[in-house]
Amino acid sequence: MRVAVLGAGAVGARVARQLLSADSVDQVVLRDPSAERLAWAARALGDRVLTEDHPFPALLEADAVVVASPRGTQLAAAEEAISAGRPAILVCDGLAETVAILKLDRMAQDAGVPVVVGAGFAPGLTCVLVAHGMAWFDEVEEVHVYKMGAGGPACALVHHRALSRFSYDWRDGGWMRRPGGSGRELCWFPEPVGPRDCYRAALADPVLLHHAFPEVDRITSRMAATRRDRLTAPMPMLTPTHAEGAAGAVRVELRGLKGSAQETLVLGAAERPAVGAAAVAATVTEWVLDGRVSVNGMAGMGEMVEPVGFLADLAARGLVAEIFEGDGAVA
Amino acid sequence: MRAVVRAIRQAAAAISVAATVVTALRLGGRVAVPRQSGGWRQLNGPDLR
């Protein structure tokens, strides 16, 4: 098996490492415009990595393509993979780009290849946690997603901009547009993150979750931010982005009916976002190669994988989901 | 000159009244944190069936 990984950043390099260390692939083709990053990755990952820097060869010879390149490059990469008839795993987190990629649904169906959209920490793990939580209820009325932290520099830029863009929440049959940075909520994430103020932002989770679970009345998303984040969101990033994010976390909250009782379920996970995203992307890549995914076309993680088996595989990689147990939690 | 002094006095009075009101609201709004129960635990065998 041969997998192409586009992007050798904080997530892409880790995806390559995880695929090779699990011996789930024979070779990884790592593409990145930075020769310096590729040289570092080649030294770190050994001789089973084939590196390709700019200008890239026209033909991408691989059994699957993992797209972990920065925002703005993923749509073209998805089109190229689908045109070549290759399954694609997209670690995208920008709202506008995710919406644009979902419009390639017909193309993916016609090609008959699985295309996993949002195969990262958030969206990605969040969608799997929601899919897992759905089984605990008879009817789910509300889904709320929260995330904290960013991965590498490309992810940090998306995170920064999301607060100054409009968020889209699904509510009673329509999309509600609300300003990013509004709607503060104090949320408890799994340790070591703990309580954080979260705000609306241009996040892709509601779009993917509505695609997967159209029957849910209300789907919202928020991200943790500080006063400085909100103040500086409309400006260019004033300081250089960090190479690697600190501790991050995701949290999903489902509300609905179990029997005749109104119940709430809170699931989450804590990990450095780039590490979490790489674990999710590498695991779903293995599932795609093994033919274990549910959709031959375009879908998010909530539709694409069977959540119990997927969470067990993620736990084996060290990314363990958690449940909040307290007043009102589902027994 | 008298008008200026009067304006300064009025401004000082307004600021002190506002500070008093804010202090009263902040102290009045402070409530004891309710006892927390529960917490996070890892999903394990029975949760993953």
XYZ file of C-alpha atoms in Angstrom:
380
model
C 0.000 0.000 0.000
C 1.163 3.483 -0.816
C -0.338 6.658 0.631
C 0.323 10.214 -0.508
C 0.347 12.862 2.202
C 0.055 16.420 0.909
C 1.607 18.795 3.428
C 4.518 18.045 5.755
C 3.442 20.382 8.539
C 2.478 19.612 12.124
C -0.340 17.274 11.041
C 0.941 15.857 7.720
C 4.318 14.740 9.067
C 2.623 13.056 12.010
C 0.127 11.264 9.748
C 3.069 9.885 7.750
C 4.825 8.814 10.955
C 1.721 7.099 12.359
C 0.980 5.229 9.124
C 4.559 3.999 8.864
C 4.967 3.117 12.537
C 1.767 1.022 12.465
C 3.036 -0.762 9.330
C -0.342 -0.088 7.741
C 1.345 1.159 4.546
C 4.515 0.204 2.712
C 5.446 3.661 1.539
C 4.387 7.272 2.084
C 4.794 9.934 -0.583
C 5.188 13.248 1.235
C 4.562 16.392 -0.825
C 5.297 19.901 0.409
C 6.522 23.134 -1.225
C 9.187 23.509 1.496
C 12.341 21.517 0.720
C 13.566 22.233 4.247
C 10.500 20.645 5.879
C 10.727 17.647 3.558
C 14.395 17.120 4.385
C 13.579 17.165 8.089
C 10.698 14.723 7.576
C 12.842 12.384 5.465
C 15.516 12.315 8.186
C 12.923 11.660 10.887
C 10.797 9.091 9.069
C 13.375 6.909 7.337
C 13.699 5.412 3.891
C 10.047 4.421 3.442
C 9.209 8.078 2.787
C 9.470 9.429 -0.723
C 9.574 13.229 -0.718
C 8.389 15.460 -3.554
C 8.855 19.230 -3.466
C 7.818 21.928 -5.907
C 7.304 21.522 -8.902
C 5.309 18.377 -8.154
C 5.117 15.495 -10.639
C 1.767 15.590 -12.452
C 0.845 12.020 -11.608
C 0.062 11.085 -8.012
C 0.618 7.339 -7.677
C -1.002 6.231 -4.427
C -3.815 4.076 -3.040
C -5.135 7.003 -0.991
C -4.400 10.701 -0.623
C -4.279 12.506 2.729
C -4.658 16.258 2.241
C -3.060 18.065 5.191
C -2.023 21.165 3.282
C -2.894 24.736 4.362
C -6.272 26.416 3.904
C -6.883 27.496 0.311
C -5.084 24.536 -1.266
C -7.402 21.717 -0.234
C -10.197 22.202 -2.762
C -7.841 21.800 -5.721
C -6.171 18.811 -4.050
C -9.555 17.167 -3.465
C -10.570 17.715 -7.099
C -7.277 16.262 -8.293
C -7.602 13.160 -6.090
C -11.212 12.527 -7.110
C -10.379 13.022 -10.811
C -7.622 10.442 -10.455
C -10.075 8.051 -8.772
C -8.152 8.016 -5.486
C -9.833 7.943 -2.067
C -9.110 11.202 -0.267
C -8.889 12.124 3.414
C -9.116 15.882 3.941
C -7.917 17.419 7.195
C -9.764 20.664 6.495
C -11.071 23.023 9.171
C -11.954 26.258 7.358
C -15.709 26.808 6.978
C -15.737 28.294 3.469
C -13.356 25.685 2.077
C -15.287 22.828 3.667
C -18.519 24.091 2.100
C -16.780 24.365 -1.292
C -15.366 20.841 -0.956
C -18.797 19.413 -0.076
C -20.035 20.710 -3.437
C -17.809 18.074 -5.074
C -20.134 15.411 -3.647
C -21.604 14.464 -7.040
C -18.116 14.185 -8.537
C -17.021 11.838 -5.721
C -20.160 9.716 -6.084
C -19.638 9.409 -9.825
C -16.009 8.410 -9.242
C -17.160 5.883 -6.611
C -14.385 6.730 -4.178
C -14.668 7.612 -0.505
C -13.779 11.215 0.290
C -13.585 11.963 4.016
C -14.123 15.653 4.743
C -12.940 17.124 8.048
C -10.776 14.227 9.244
C -9.011 16.079 12.048
C -9.515 16.981 15.691
C -12.364 19.473 15.111
C -14.046 18.739 12.802
C -13.252 15.044 12.829
C -13.134 13.615 16.317
C -16.036 15.912 17.238
C -18.223 14.298 14.534
C -17.295 10.783 15.699
C -18.143 11.696 19.302
C -21.524 13.062 18.179
C -22.201 9.896 16.149
C -21.329 7.815 19.212
C -23.551 9.936 21.452
C -26.530 9.654 19.085
C -26.860 5.962 19.972
C -27.456 6.821 23.649
C -30.704 8.664 22.886
C -34.073 7.845 21.355
C -34.188 11.311 19.814
C -31.489 13.993 19.751
C -32.768 17.567 19.587
C -29.594 19.597 20.055
C -25.894 19.155 19.366
C -23.345 21.703 20.580
C -19.646 21.458 19.703
C -16.798 23.278 21.457
C -13.103 23.272 20.678
C -10.013 24.719 22.285
C -6.572 25.165 20.771
C -4.918 25.042 17.360
C -2.353 22.766 15.738
C 0.433 24.119 13.552
C 0.747 27.592 11.981
C -1.811 26.933 9.216
C -4.383 25.800 11.766
C -3.572 28.776 14.016
C -4.326 31.139 11.123
C -7.733 29.532 10.501
C -8.399 29.713 14.256
C -7.442 33.418 14.332
C -9.667 34.348 11.380
C -12.649 32.266 12.506
C -13.429 34.695 15.321
C -13.844 37.630 12.954
C -16.092 35.776 10.478
C -19.762 34.869 10.762
C -20.676 31.601 12.413
C -23.432 29.415 10.990
C -25.688 27.554 13.405
C -28.450 25.198 12.309
C -31.711 26.086 14.040
C -35.212 24.774 13.308
C -34.751 24.127 9.611
C -32.447 26.975 8.607
C -28.970 28.421 8.970
C -28.594 31.313 11.414
C -25.723 33.692 10.707
C -24.213 35.284 13.788
C -21.079 37.361 14.353
C -17.963 35.510 15.413
C -16.776 36.385 18.909
C -20.329 36.675 20.262
C -22.343 34.325 22.492
C -19.911 33.689 25.326
C -20.337 30.387 27.159
C -18.174 29.001 29.941
C -17.348 25.352 29.146
C -15.509 22.665 31.057
C -13.149 20.743 28.787
C -11.388 17.539 29.852
C -8.224 18.039 31.913
C -5.634 19.529 31.586
C -7.591 22.233 29.732
C -10.470 22.731 32.189
C -12.869 25.711 32.061
C -12.638 28.154 29.130
C -14.811 30.913 27.743
C -16.079 29.892 24.299
C -17.497 32.080 21.529
C -19.185 31.664 18.169
C -16.795 31.407 15.214
C -16.750 30.357 11.570
C -16.321 26.642 12.227
C -17.114 23.784 9.864
C -18.546 21.362 12.429
C -22.240 22.385 12.120
C -22.140 21.995 8.321
C -20.703 18.475 8.529
C -22.950 17.482 11.429
C -26.085 18.700 9.659
C -24.970 16.717 6.583
C -24.705 13.616 8.791
C -27.692 14.186 11.076
C -30.278 16.329 9.261
C -32.986 15.396 11.778
C -31.329 17.333 14.645
C -33.143 20.642 15.277
C -30.240 22.674 16.561
C -26.496 22.432 15.894
C -24.038 25.046 17.130
C -20.284 25.347 17.526
C -18.027 27.551 19.594
C -14.323 27.870 20.178
C -12.326 28.919 23.220
C -10.815 32.380 22.962
C -9.330 35.084 25.157
C -10.123 38.805 25.174
C -6.948 39.396 23.148
C -8.025 36.797 20.550
C -11.344 38.560 20.088
C -9.803 42.032 19.960
C -7.154 41.121 17.399
C -9.243 38.724 15.277
C -10.075 41.298 12.539
C -6.385 42.284 12.211
C -3.569 40.324 10.588
C -1.761 38.060 13.051
C 0.515 40.386 14.999
C 2.926 37.763 16.260
C 4.476 34.841 14.355
C 2.474 31.657 14.722
C 3.849 28.925 16.933
C 5.291 25.813 15.308
C 3.206 23.551 17.481
C 0.087 24.215 19.552
C -0.143 23.556 23.283
C -2.760 21.387 24.968
C -6.147 21.483 23.278
C -9.488 19.784 23.725
C -12.844 19.145 22.143
C -16.212 18.760 23.812
C -19.600 17.826 22.377
C -22.901 18.162 24.170
C -26.029 16.323 23.034
C -29.483 17.009 24.403
C -32.522 14.922 23.661
C -34.989 12.323 24.801
C -34.254 8.968 26.314
C -37.627 7.332 26.870
C -39.740 10.210 28.123
C -36.904 11.910 30.002
C -34.932 14.901 28.776
C -31.244 14.013 29.016
C -27.858 15.588 28.330
C -24.676 13.771 27.312
C -21.248 15.404 27.300
C -18.289 13.726 25.584
C -14.807 15.110 24.964
C -11.111 14.487 24.541
C -7.933 16.384 25.378
C -4.783 16.280 23.273
C -2.496 18.634 21.393
C -4.683 19.431 18.352
C -2.065 18.480 15.740
C -1.450 15.155 17.482
C -5.174 14.482 17.763
C -5.802 15.442 14.134
C -2.987 13.171 12.955
C -4.327 10.234 14.986
C -7.808 10.704 13.486
C -6.490 11.136 9.928
C -4.137 8.144 10.148
C -6.850 5.905 11.619
C -9.443 6.833 9.013
C -6.833 6.345 6.278
C -6.338 2.788 7.513
C -10.111 2.292 7.531
C -10.336 3.587 3.951
C -7.538 1.250 2.814
C -9.244 -1.682 4.576
C -12.609 -0.830 2.974
C -14.214 -0.267 6.399
C -15.791 3.137 5.637
C -19.533 3.381 5.078
C -19.817 5.839 2.180
C -18.449 5.658 -1.353
C -18.722 9.372 -1.930
C -18.210 12.485 0.135
C -19.031 12.586 3.855
C -17.789 13.775 7.216
C -16.496 11.490 9.939
C -19.941 11.233 11.547
C -21.254 9.344 8.508
C -18.092 7.676 7.316
C -17.055 5.483 10.255
C -18.703 3.223 12.808
C -18.018 5.252 15.962
C -17.471 2.518 18.559
C -14.801 0.692 16.567
C -13.211 3.965 15.518
C -12.995 5.301 19.091
C -11.460 1.989 20.175
C -8.833 2.281 17.418
C -8.129 5.873 18.438
C -7.729 4.803 22.068
C -5.132 2.269 20.908
C -3.214 5.220 19.421
C -3.421 7.066 22.745
C -6.298 9.416 21.936
C -8.906 8.445 24.514
C -12.428 9.877 24.507
C -13.912 10.938 27.817
C -17.391 11.379 29.244
C -18.526 13.975 31.748
C -20.498 12.459 34.541
C -22.455 14.759 36.771
C -25.906 16.190 37.286
C -28.064 15.508 34.241
C -25.559 13.188 32.536
C -27.023 10.169 30.764
C -26.745 7.066 32.940
C -13.942 80.306 36.003
C -16.836 79.437 38.357
C -18.512 77.500 35.560
C -15.387 75.412 35.041
C -15.086 74.635 38.756
C -18.772 73.699 38.872
C -18.337 71.383 35.882
C -15.359 69.695 37.527
C -17.330 69.229 40.754
C -20.279 67.777 38.850
C -17.996 65.395 36.957
C -16.321 64.282 40.198
C -19.718 63.762 41.803
C -20.932 61.727 38.809
C -17.813 59.529 38.853
C -18.111 58.867 42.584
C -21.820 57.996 42.274
C -21.040 55.629 39.374
C -18.195 54.005 41.321
C -20.493 53.512 44.330
C -23.213 51.927 42.173
C -20.721 49.614 40.407
C -19.169 48.551 43.724
C -22.617 47.823 45.161
C -23.626 45.797 42.098
C -20.396 43.792 42.050
C -20.550 42.962 45.739
C -24.281 42.256 45.592
C -23.889 39.977 42.563
C -21.253 37.798 44.171
C -22.716 34.428 45.120
C -21.154 31.327 46.540
C -20.059 28.796 43.894
C -22.457 25.842 44.090
C -20.968 22.509 45.046
C -19.732 20.714 41.927
C -20.336 17.045 41.411
C -19.086 14.626 38.806
C -16.183 14.999 36.438
C -14.513 13.567 33.381
C -13.656 9.887 33.087
C -12.283 7.920 30.166
C -14.696 5.951 27.999
C -14.004 2.275 28.535
C -15.406 -1.172 27.708
C -19.140 -0.833 28.491
C -19.246 2.685 26.973
C -17.804 1.399 23.710
C -20.377 -1.239 22.917
